[in-house]
Amino acid sequence: MYGAMRDDLRAGLAEIREAGLYKAERVIGTPQKAAVRVGGGAEVLNFCANNYLGLADHPVLVKAAQEALDKWGFGMASVRFICGTQEPHKALEAKLSEFLGTEDTILYSSCFDANGGLFETLLSDKDAVISDELNHASIIDGVRLCKASRFRYKNRDMADLEAQLKAASGARYRLIATDGVFSMDGYLAPLDEICALAEKYDALVMVDDSHAVGFTGPTGRGTPELFGVTDKIDVFTGTMGKALGGASGGYVSGRAEIVEMLRQRSRPYLFSNSLAPSITAAALAALDLLSSSGELLERLRDNTKLFRTRMTEEGFDLLPGEHPIIPVMIGDAAKAGRLADLLLDQGIYVIGFSYPVVPHGKARIRTQMSAAHTTDDVNKAVDAFVAARAKL
């Protein structure tokens, strides 16, 4: 039987390659940081990691992880409710609740799992989910797992959201689900307007703030802080795999009763091993760093502004915004991949994004700024884009 499947898979893979959509994996031979070595070559500047605050190799986090290995061991070999809960797990949940301004928090092995275990636990066929069309795949998959009615509204379109809320008026509970930041575009969800509509139509609000927590908002507490609606959000989800150290792990934070029910019924939580002690300890150290200094936030914002300004001056097509995700729009998938290769030759590590990650005809180089970059690094990246464009 596999012979026939193998032939189909080979044909499908060939089509992906011919369309310029094949996603090769480049092997990094150094820790994740502002400059990395790719494929055994010379070091190049890394402008595609989610290492927003430059904490992935921060010595404070590395030390915290090493000390946790000595004190708490390597792994838990258990799920939380059996014998997989250590003191650092409870400490991290409490610290996240304090940082986010919520009542309680529950940890998951990833935010993908957090979103995957959320909707099925809370909603039944009597309920409705109203979801932004550009929400992350983990939200889409999580919604598919539940029996609630599904409504989709156009990206950040409040008129359409209101129309969908009206269409869902017969449901017992209505839950609006949105990314805080849409990761392919760097656009922010208008949470103030979303919360106003939720209040008008008696709906709950869920925000996945993975691409915001740690650096968005006046003190880095995410898009709800930025829009002044922290107390109006019912469910927050997020990750430690980006700004908060860049390792792994996710969470759901919010109303106490919601978190308590997730501990009892959420399948990814009940059937997945606990976070490794070293990751838990490093995440605690990351939150301590954020609470004590705004220097990293300022550096990230300065780098973002400089890159946007210079790239615009050089005539590149950027999606507008202020987020450190800065898509450089190319259009053609093969051309985007070629530009990424030329930039690597120029000492800049970026990746071309194309279908199915983004729509057909919307291929791009998604650059991401980091507090680990210097002003010289940012200027070098812009100069490399100019030089590479000339060779296309």
Coordinates of C-alpha atoms in Angstrom, one line a residue, residues 61-287:
L61 CA 18.3 33.0 32.0
V62 CA 21.1 30.5 31.3
K63 CA 22.3 30.6 34.9
A64 CA 18.7 30.2 36.2
A65 CA 18.2 27.2 33.9
Q66 CA 21.5 25.6 35.0
E67 CA 20.7 26.1 38.7
A68 CA 17.3 24.6 38.2
L69 CA 18.9 21.5 36.6
D70 CA 21.0 21.0 39.7
K71 CA 18.2 21.6 42.1
W72 CA 15.1 20.2 40.4
G73 CA 16.4 17.7 37.8
F74 CA 16.1 17.3 34.1
G75 CA 12.4 16.4 33.5
M76 CA 9.2 15.6 35.3
A77 CA 8.3 12.2 33.7
S78 CA 4.7 13.0 34.6
V79 CA 1.7 15.1 33.9
R80 CA 0.8 17.8 36.4
F81 CA -2.0 16.1 38.4
I82 CA -0.1 12.8 39.0
C83 CA 3.3 13.9 40.2
G84 CA 4.4 16.5 37.8
T85 CA 3.9 19.7 39.8
Q86 CA 6.9 21.3 41.4
E87 CA 7.2 24.5 43.3
P88 CA 8.6 26.4 40.3
H89 CA 5.5 25.5 38.3
K90 CA 3.2 27.2 40.8
A91 CA 5.7 30.1 41.2
L92 CA 5.6 30.7 37.4
E93 CA 1.8 30.6 37.3
A94 CA 1.6 33.1 40.1
K95 CA 4.2 35.3 38.5
L96 CA 2.4 35.3 35.1
S97 CA -0.9 36.2 36.8
E98 CA 0.8 39.1 38.6
F99 CA 2.5 40.3 35.5
L100 CA -0.6 40.0 33.3
G101 CA -3.0 41.3 35.9
T102 CA -5.2 38.2 35.9
E103 CA -6.8 36.0 38.6
D104 CA -5.0 32.7 37.7
T105 CA -2.8 31.0 35.2
I106 CA -2.3 27.4 33.9
L107 CA 0.9 26.2 32.1
Y108 CA 1.0 24.1 29.0
S109 CA 3.8 22.6 27.0
S110 CA 3.2 25.2 24.2
C111 CA 0.7 27.9 23.3
F112 CA -0.4 25.7 20.5
D113 CA -1.6 23.2 23.2
A114 CA -3.1 26.0 25.3
N115 CA -5.3 27.1 22.4
G116 CA -5.9 23.5 21.4
G117 CA -7.3 22.6 24.9
L118 CA -9.2 25.8 25.5
F119 CA -12.4 25.9 23.4
E120 CA -13.4 22.2 23.7
T121 CA -13.2 22.5 27.5
L122 CA -15.3 25.6 27.9
L123 CA -17.9 25.5 25.0
S124 CA -20.6 23.1 23.9
D125 CA -23.0 22.9 20.9
K126 CA -25.1 25.6 22.7
D127 CA -22.3 28.2 22.3
A128 CA -20.6 30.2 19.5
V129 CA -17.1 31.2 18.7
I130 CA -16.5 34.4 16.6
S131 CA -13.0 34.2 15.2
D132 CA -10.8 36.6 13.2
E133 CA -10.1 35.2 9.8
L134 CA -6.3 35.6 10.2
N135 CA -6.1 34.0 13.6
H136 CA -3.1 31.7 14.3
A137 CA -3.4 28.0 13.2
S138 CA -3.6 26.9 16.9
I139 CA -6.8 28.9 17.4
I140 CA -8.3 27.6 14.2
D141 CA -7.5 24.0 15.2
G142 CA -8.7 24.6 18.8
V143 CA -12.0 25.9 17.5
R144 CA -12.4 22.9 15.2
L145 CA -12.1 20.6 18.2
C146 CA -15.1 22.1 20.0
K147 CA -18.8 21.7 19.1
A148 CA -19.7 25.3 19.3
S149 CA -21.1 27.1 16.2
R150 CA -18.3 28.9 14.3
F151 CA -18.5 32.4 12.9
R152 CA -15.6 34.2 11.2
Y153 CA -15.1 37.9 10.7
K154 CA -12.8 39.8 8.3
N155 CA -9.4 40.7 9.8
R156 CA -9.8 43.6 12.3
D157 CA -13.2 44.5 10.6
M158 CA -15.4 45.7 13.4
A159 CA -18.5 46.1 11.2
D160 CA -18.2 42.5 10.2
L161 CA -17.5 41.4 13.8
E162 CA -20.7 43.1 14.9
A163 CA -22.6 41.4 12.1
Q164 CA -21.3 38.0 13.2
L165 CA -22.2 38.8 16.9
K166 CA -25.7 39.5 15.8
A167 CA -25.8 36.2 13.8
A168 CA -24.7 34.4 16.9
S169 CA -27.2 36.1 19.2
G170 CA -29.1 32.8 19.9
A171 CA -26.1 31.1 21.4
R172 CA -25.8 30.5 25.2
Y173 CA -22.3 31.9 25.3
R174 CA -20.5 33.9 22.6
L175 CA -16.7 34.0 22.6
I176 CA -14.7 36.4 20.4
A177 CA -11.3 34.9 19.7
T178 CA -8.4 37.0 18.3
D179 CA -4.7 37.3 18.0
G180 CA -3.3 40.3 19.8
V181 CA -0.8 40.6 17.0
F182 CA -1.2 38.9 13.7
S183 CA 2.2 37.4 13.2
M184 CA 2.4 37.4 9.4
D185 CA 1.6 41.1 9.1
G186 CA 2.5 42.7 12.4
Y187 CA -1.0 44.2 12.7
L188 CA -2.5 44.7 16.1
A189 CA -6.1 43.7 16.9
P190 CA -8.2 46.8 18.0
L191 CA -9.0 45.4 21.4
D192 CA -10.7 48.5 22.7
E193 CA -13.3 48.3 19.9
I194 CA -13.5 44.5 20.2
C195 CA -14.2 44.8 24.0
A196 CA -16.8 47.5 23.4
L197 CA -18.7 45.2 21.0
A198 CA -18.3 42.3 23.4
E199 CA -19.9 44.4 26.1
K200 CA -22.7 45.5 23.8
Y201 CA -23.5 42.0 22.7
D202 CA -22.8 40.2 26.0
A203 CA -19.8 38.2 24.7
L204 CA -16.5 36.9 26.2
V205 CA -13.1 37.9 24.7
M206 CA -10.1 35.7 24.2
V207 CA -6.7 37.0 23.1
D208 CA -3.6 35.1 22.0
D209 CA -0.9 37.6 22.8
S210 CA 2.1 35.4 21.9
H211 CA 3.7 38.1 19.7
A212 CA 3.1 40.9 22.2
V213 CA 3.7 39.8 25.8
G214 CA 7.0 41.1 27.1
F215 CA 7.4 44.1 24.9
T216 CA 4.1 45.6 23.8
G217 CA 2.4 48.2 25.9
P218 CA 3.9 50.7 28.3
T219 CA 5.4 48.1 30.5
G220 CA 5.5 45.1 28.1
R221 CA 2.3 43.5 29.4
G222 CA 0.8 43.0 25.9
T223 CA -1.9 44.4 23.7
P224 CA -4.6 44.5 26.5
E225 CA -2.3 46.9 28.4
L226 CA -1.6 48.9 25.2
F227 CA -5.4 49.4 24.6
G228 CA -6.3 49.8 28.3
V229 CA -8.6 46.8 28.4
T230 CA -6.8 44.3 30.6
D231 CA -9.8 44.0 33.0
K232 CA -12.2 43.3 30.1
I233 CA -10.3 40.3 28.6
D234 CA -11.7 37.0 29.9
V235 CA -9.0 34.7 28.5
F236 CA -5.3 35.4 27.7
T237 CA -3.1 32.8 26.0
G238 CA 0.6 33.2 25.3
T239 CA 4.0 31.6 25.1
M240 CA 7.4 31.5 26.7
G241 CA 8.8 30.6 23.3
K242 CA 9.2 34.1 22.0
A243 CA 10.0 37.2 24.0
L244 CA 10.1 35.4 27.4
G245 CA 13.3 33.5 26.7
G246 CA 12.5 31.8 23.5
A247 CA 12.4 28.2 24.8
S248 CA 9.0 26.6 25.0
G249 CA 5.9 26.5 27.1
G250 CA 2.6 28.3 27.0
Y251 CA -0.2 29.3 29.2
V252 CA -3.8 30.3 29.6
S253 CA -4.4 33.2 32.0
G254 CA -7.6 34.9 33.1
R255 CA -10.7 34.3 35.1
A256 CA -10.2 32.0 38.1
E257 CA -13.1 29.6 37.3
I258 CA -12.0 29.2 33.7
V259 CA -8.5 28.2 34.7
E260 CA -9.8 25.8 37.4
M261 CA -12.0 24.1 34.8
L262 CA -9.1 23.8 32.4
R263 CA -7.1 22.0 35.1
Q264 CA -9.9 19.5 35.4
R265 CA -10.8 18.9 31.7
S266 CA -8.3 20.3 29.3
R267 CA -6.9 17.4 27.4
P268 CA -3.5 18.8 26.4
Y269 CA -2.9 19.7 30.0
L270 CA -4.1 16.4 31.5
F271 CA -2.2 14.2 29.0
S272 CA 1.1 16.1 28.4
N273 CA 4.2 16.2 30.6
S274 CA 4.9 19.2 32.7
L275 CA 7.3 21.8 31.6
A276 CA 10.9 21.0 32.3
P277 CA 12.2 22.6 35.5
S278 CA 15.0 24.4 33.6
I279 CA 12.5 26.1 31.3
T280 CA 10.2 27.0 34.2
A281 CA 13.1 28.6 36.1
A282 CA 14.3 30.5 33.1
A283 CA 10.9 31.9 32.4
L284 CA 10.7 33.2 36.0
A285 CA 14.0 34.9 35.5
A286 CA 12.8 36.5 32.3
L287 CA 9.7 38.0 34.0

